[in-house]
PDB file of C-alpha atoms in Angstrom:
ATOM      1  CA  UNK E   3      12.555 -14.092  15.069  1.00 63.00           C
ATOM      2  CA  UNK E   4      16.282 -14.302  14.650  1.00 83.00           C
ATOM      3  CA  UNK E   5      17.980 -12.475  11.772  1.00 94.00           C
ATOM      4  CA  UNK E   6      17.387 -13.972   8.311  1.00 96.00           C
ATOM      5  CA  UNK E   7      20.793 -15.126   7.167  1.00 98.00           C
ATOM      6  CA  UNK E   8      21.457 -16.158   3.561  1.00 98.00           C
ATOM      7  CA  UNK E   9      24.584 -16.636   1.532  1.00 99.00           C
ATOM      8  CA  UNK E  10      25.644 -17.458  -2.005  1.00 99.00           C
ATOM      9  CA  UNK E  11      28.728 -17.702  -4.130  1.00 99.00           C
ATOM     10  CA  UNK E  12      28.869 -15.286  -7.065  1.00 98.00           C
ATOM     11  CA  UNK E  13      31.072 -15.652 -10.124  1.00 98.00           C
ATOM     12  CA  UNK E  14      32.371 -12.115  -9.531  1.00 98.00           C
ATOM     13  CA  UNK E  15      35.211 -10.492  -7.547  1.00 98.00           C
ATOM     14  CA  UNK E  16      34.567  -8.543  -4.393  1.00 99.00           C
ATOM     15  CA  UNK E  17      35.547  -5.428  -6.297  1.00 98.00           C
ATOM     16  CA  UNK E  18      32.872  -6.015  -8.986  1.00 98.00           C
ATOM     17  CA  UNK E  19      30.229  -6.798  -6.338  1.00 98.00           C
ATOM     18  CA  UNK E  20      30.983  -3.616  -4.422  1.00 98.00           C
ATOM     19  CA  UNK E  21      31.120  -1.450  -7.561  1.00 97.00           C
ATOM     20  CA  UNK E  22      27.851  -2.930  -8.883  1.00 97.00           C
ATOM     21  CA  UNK E  23      25.715  -3.220  -5.802  1.00 97.00           C
ATOM     22  CA  UNK E  24      26.864  -0.759  -3.216  1.00 97.00           C
ATOM     23  CA  UNK E  25      29.143   2.033  -4.474  1.00 94.00           C
ATOM     24  CA  UNK E  26      26.507   3.618  -6.818  1.00 91.00           C
ATOM     25  CA  UNK E  27      24.061   3.876  -3.935  1.00 93.00           C
ATOM     26  CA  UNK E  28      21.221   2.686  -6.162  1.00 93.00           C
ATOM     27  CA  UNK E  29      20.206  -0.177  -3.817  1.00 94.00           C
ATOM     28  CA  UNK E  30      16.752  -0.377  -5.403  1.00 96.00           C
ATOM     29  CA  UNK E  31      18.541  -2.285  -8.211  1.00 96.00           C
ATOM     30  CA  UNK E  32      18.968  -5.274  -5.976  1.00 97.00           C
ATOM     31  CA  UNK E  33      16.635  -4.820  -2.978  1.00 97.00           C
ATOM     32  CA  UNK E  34      13.117  -5.952  -3.995  1.00 96.00           C
ATOM     33  CA  UNK E  35      11.452  -3.873  -1.227  1.00 95.00           C
ATOM     34  CA  UNK E  36      13.030  -0.567  -2.288  1.00 96.00           C
ATOM     35  CA  UNK E  37      11.532   1.868  -4.774  1.00 97.00           C
ATOM     36  CA  UNK E  38      14.293   4.434  -4.532  1.00 96.00           C
ATOM     37  CA  UNK E  39      17.371   5.384  -2.526  1.00 96.00           C
ATOM     38  CA  UNK E  40      17.605   9.174  -1.918  1.00 95.00           C
ATOM     39  CA  UNK E  41      20.063  11.621  -0.318  1.00 94.00           C
ATOM     40  CA  UNK E  42      23.067   9.568  -1.412  1.00 92.00           C
ATOM     41  CA  UNK E  43      25.474  12.387  -2.198  1.00 87.00           C
ATOM     42  CA  UNK E  44      27.971  11.281   0.486  1.00 88.00           C
ATOM     43  CA  UNK E  45      28.220   7.769  -1.052  1.00 92.00           C
ATOM     44  CA  UNK E  46      28.834   4.444   0.587  1.00 95.00           C
ATOM     45  CA  UNK E  47      31.030   5.465   3.362  1.00 95.00           C
ATOM     46  CA  UNK E  48      31.286   4.883   7.155  1.00 97.00           C
ATOM     47  CA  UNK E  49      28.616   6.955   8.959  1.00 96.00           C
ATOM     48  CA  UNK E  50      26.890   8.089   5.750  1.00 96.00           C
ATOM     49  CA  UNK E  51      23.192   8.579   5.735  1.00 96.00           C
ATOM     50  CA  UNK E  52      20.603   8.137   3.017  1.00 96.00           C
ATOM     51  CA  UNK E  53      16.897   7.633   2.713  1.00 96.00           C
ATOM     52  CA  UNK E  54      15.077   4.485   1.656  1.00 97.00           C
ATOM     53  CA  UNK E  55      11.737   4.964  -0.110  1.00 97.00           C
ATOM     54  CA  UNK E  56      10.009   1.630   0.254  1.00 96.00           C
ATOM     55  CA  UNK E  57       7.590   0.061  -2.195  1.00 96.00           C
ATOM     56  CA  UNK E  58       4.840   0.456   0.467  1.00 94.00           C
ATOM     57  CA  UNK E  59       5.452   4.208   0.621  1.00 95.00           C
ATOM     58  CA  UNK E  60       7.357   4.429   3.869  1.00 93.00           C
ATOM     59  CA  UNK E  61      10.288   6.792   3.816  1.00 96.00           C
ATOM     60  CA  UNK E  62      13.069   5.688   6.179  1.00 96.00           C
ATOM     61  CA  UNK E  63      16.326   7.474   7.142  1.00 96.00           C
ATOM     62  CA  UNK E  64      19.207   4.960   7.080  1.00 97.00           C
ATOM     63  CA  UNK E  65      22.767   5.003   8.463  1.00 97.00           C
ATOM     64  CA  UNK E  66      25.720   3.036   7.134  1.00 98.00           C
ATOM     65  CA  UNK E  67      28.251   1.522   9.501  1.00 98.00           C
ATOM     66  CA  UNK E  68      31.037  -1.128   9.352  1.00 98.00           C
ATOM     67  CA  UNK E  69      31.754   0.129   5.828  1.00 98.00           C
ATOM     68  CA  UNK E  70      34.918  -1.579   4.515  1.00 98.00           C
ATOM     69  CA  UNK E  71      35.191  -1.192   0.766  1.00 98.00           C
ATOM     70  CA  UNK E  72      34.914  -4.455  -1.102  1.00 98.00           C
ATOM     71  CA  UNK E  73      34.382  -6.332   2.181  1.00 99.00           C
ATOM     72  CA  UNK E  74      31.363  -5.299   4.368  1.00 98.00           C
ATOM     73  CA  UNK E  75      28.671  -2.853   5.331  1.00 98.00           C
ATOM     74  CA  UNK E  76      25.774  -2.595   7.716  1.00 98.00           C
ATOM     75  CA  UNK E  77      22.696  -0.417   7.221  1.00 98.00           C
ATOM     76  CA  UNK E  78      20.138   0.449   9.873  1.00 98.00           C
ATOM     77  CA  UNK E  79      17.085   2.559  10.290  1.00 97.00           C
ATOM     78  CA  UNK E  80      13.707   2.738  12.077  1.00 95.00           C
ATOM     79  CA  UNK E  81      10.118   3.800  11.819  1.00 92.00           C
ATOM     80  CA  UNK E  82       7.357   4.927  14.048  1.00 89.00           C
ATOM     81  CA  UNK E  83       9.578   6.732  16.499  1.00 89.00           C
ATOM     82  CA  UNK E  84      11.942   3.794  16.741  1.00 87.00           C
ATOM     83  CA  UNK E  85       9.531   1.108  17.878  1.00 95.00           C
ATOM     84  CA  UNK E  86      10.322  -0.681  14.622  1.00 95.00           C
ATOM     85  CA  UNK E  87      14.002  -0.900  13.677  1.00 97.00           C
ATOM     86  CA  UNK E  88      16.018  -2.876  11.198  1.00 96.00           C
ATOM     87  CA  UNK E  89      19.620  -3.876  10.582  1.00 98.00           C
ATOM     88  CA  UNK E  90      21.000  -5.345   7.401  1.00 98.00           C
ATOM     89  CA  UNK E  91      24.570  -6.723   7.197  1.00 98.00           C
ATOM     90  CA  UNK E  92      26.491  -7.675   4.067  1.00 99.00           C
ATOM     91  CA  UNK E  93      29.815  -9.416   4.023  1.00 99.00           C
ATOM     92  CA  UNK E  94      31.884 -10.181   0.899  1.00 99.00           C
ATOM     93  CA  UNK E  95      34.821 -12.474   0.818  1.00 99.00           C
ATOM     94  CA  UNK E  96      36.857 -13.920  -2.044  1.00 98.00           C
ATOM     95  CA  UNK E  97      36.529 -17.654  -2.682  1.00 98.00           C
ATOM     96  CA  UNK E  98      39.098 -17.711  -5.450  1.00 97.00           C
ATOM     97  CA  UNK E  99      40.370 -15.288  -8.102  1.00 95.00           C
ATOM     98  CA  UNK E 100      37.020 -15.341 -10.009  1.00 95.00           C
ATOM     99  CA  UNK E 101      34.366 -15.780  -7.309  1.00 98.00           C
ATOM    100  CA  UNK E 102      33.171 -14.442  -4.003  1.00 99.00           C
ATOM    101  CA  UNK E 103      30.908 -15.404  -1.151  1.00 99.00           C
ATOM    102  CA  UNK E 104      28.243 -12.915  -0.227  1.00 99.00           C
ATOM    103  CA  UNK E 105      26.617 -13.231   3.239  1.00 99.00           C
ATOM    104  CA  UNK E 106      23.516 -11.168   3.859  1.00 99.00           C
ATOM    105  CA  UNK E 107      21.514 -10.919   7.058  1.00 98.00           C
ATOM    106  CA  UNK E 108      18.398  -8.853   7.888  1.00 97.00           C
ATOM    107  CA  UNK E 109      16.619  -8.393  11.119  1.00 97.00           C
ATOM    108  CA  UNK E 110      13.695  -6.427  12.422  1.00 96.00           C
ATOM    109  CA  UNK E 111      13.895  -5.390  16.024  1.00 95.00           C
ATOM    110  CA  UNK E 112      12.698  -2.665  18.374  1.00 95.00           C
ATOM    111  CA  UNK E 113       9.477  -2.975  20.350  1.00 95.00           C
ATOM    112  CA  UNK E 114       7.412  -4.310  17.477  1.00 94.00           C
ATOM    113  CA  UNK E 115      10.108  -5.830  15.283  1.00 93.00           C
ATOM    114  CA  UNK E 116       9.657  -9.390  16.558  1.00 93.00           C
ATOM    115  CA  UNK E 117       5.893  -9.211  16.052  1.00 93.00           C
ATOM    116  CA  UNK E 118       6.262  -7.829  12.514  1.00 92.00           C
ATOM    117  CA  UNK E 119       8.893 -10.599  11.871  1.00 93.00           C
ATOM    118  CA  UNK E 120       6.518 -13.250  12.992  1.00 93.00           C
ATOM    119  CA  UNK E 121       3.476 -11.987  11.106  1.00 94.00           C
ATOM    120  CA  UNK E 122       5.411 -11.196   7.920  1.00 94.00           C
ATOM    121  CA  UNK E 123       7.940 -14.003   8.135  1.00 95.00           C
ATOM    122  CA  UNK E 124       7.555 -15.019   4.490  1.00 95.00           C
ATOM    123  CA  UNK E 125       8.006 -11.413   3.350  1.00 94.00           C
ATOM    124  CA  UNK E 126      11.125 -10.880   5.458  1.00 95.00           C
ATOM    125  CA  UNK E 127      12.686 -14.174   4.375  1.00 95.00           C
ATOM    126  CA  UNK E 128      11.649 -13.567   0.732  1.00 95.00           C
ATOM    127  CA  UNK E 129      12.960 -10.047   0.652  1.00 96.00           C
ATOM    128  CA  UNK E 130      16.316 -11.038   2.111  1.00 98.00           C
ATOM    129  CA  UNK E 131      16.773 -14.012  -0.295  1.00 98.00           C
ATOM    130  CA  UNK E 132      15.494 -11.899  -3.171  1.00 98.00           C
ATOM    131  CA  UNK E 133      18.055  -9.150  -2.335  1.00 98.00           C
ATOM    132  CA  UNK E 134      20.884 -11.694  -2.256  1.00 98.00           C
ATOM    133  CA  UNK E 135      19.778 -13.302  -5.510  1.00 98.00           C
ATOM    134  CA  UNK E 136      19.684  -9.912  -7.188  1.00 98.00           C
ATOM    135  CA  UNK E 137      23.179  -9.080  -5.882  1.00 98.00           C
ATOM    136  CA  UNK E 138      24.563 -12.306  -7.353  1.00 98.00           C
ATOM    137  CA  UNK E 139      22.821 -11.784 -10.697  1.00 98.00           C
ATOM    138  CA  UNK E 140      23.825  -8.140 -11.140  1.00 98.00           C
ATOM    139  CA  UNK E 141      27.456  -8.822 -10.126  1.00 98.00           C
ATOM    140  CA  UNK E 142      27.826 -11.806 -12.395  1.00 98.00           C
ATOM    141  CA  UNK E 143      26.476  -9.790 -15.301  1.00 98.00           C
ATOM    142  CA  UNK E 144      28.855  -6.926 -14.541  1.00 97.00           C
ATOM    143  CA  UNK E 145      31.772  -9.321 -14.201  1.00 97.00           C
ATOM    144  CA  UNK E 146      31.119 -10.698 -17.715  1.00 94.00           C
ATOM    145  CA  UNK E 147      31.271  -7.192 -19.233  1.00 84.00           C
TER     146      UNK E 147
END
């Protein structure tokens, strides 16, 4: 399965989106599959690591890359000795002075990633879209305040 790619326009600036969704390193506020984000002391910076505690109980080390404040970030990790890997990519770009486009993609790869993507397609698509929807909602609420 190819990466799931979704996008939306939010009535919020890139700065508000970043400050609300990524900078606090509380990604469970927008990612419906996350129970908790741990080991976030370094913050949202290039090469930083953290730990995702998933709703299903899995605990996954994650590395951030392509971190450009108010613009983009990638996050990646793996399970089961690396036979299941994932990559998420977020890009934020201004549309005008009061709104921004958020592009979010998520892919499972590694040896069993394509199999899991096929078997759990609705979950992967739903989780990606749900994450984007939550980013938009949280950012728009923050922009109003």
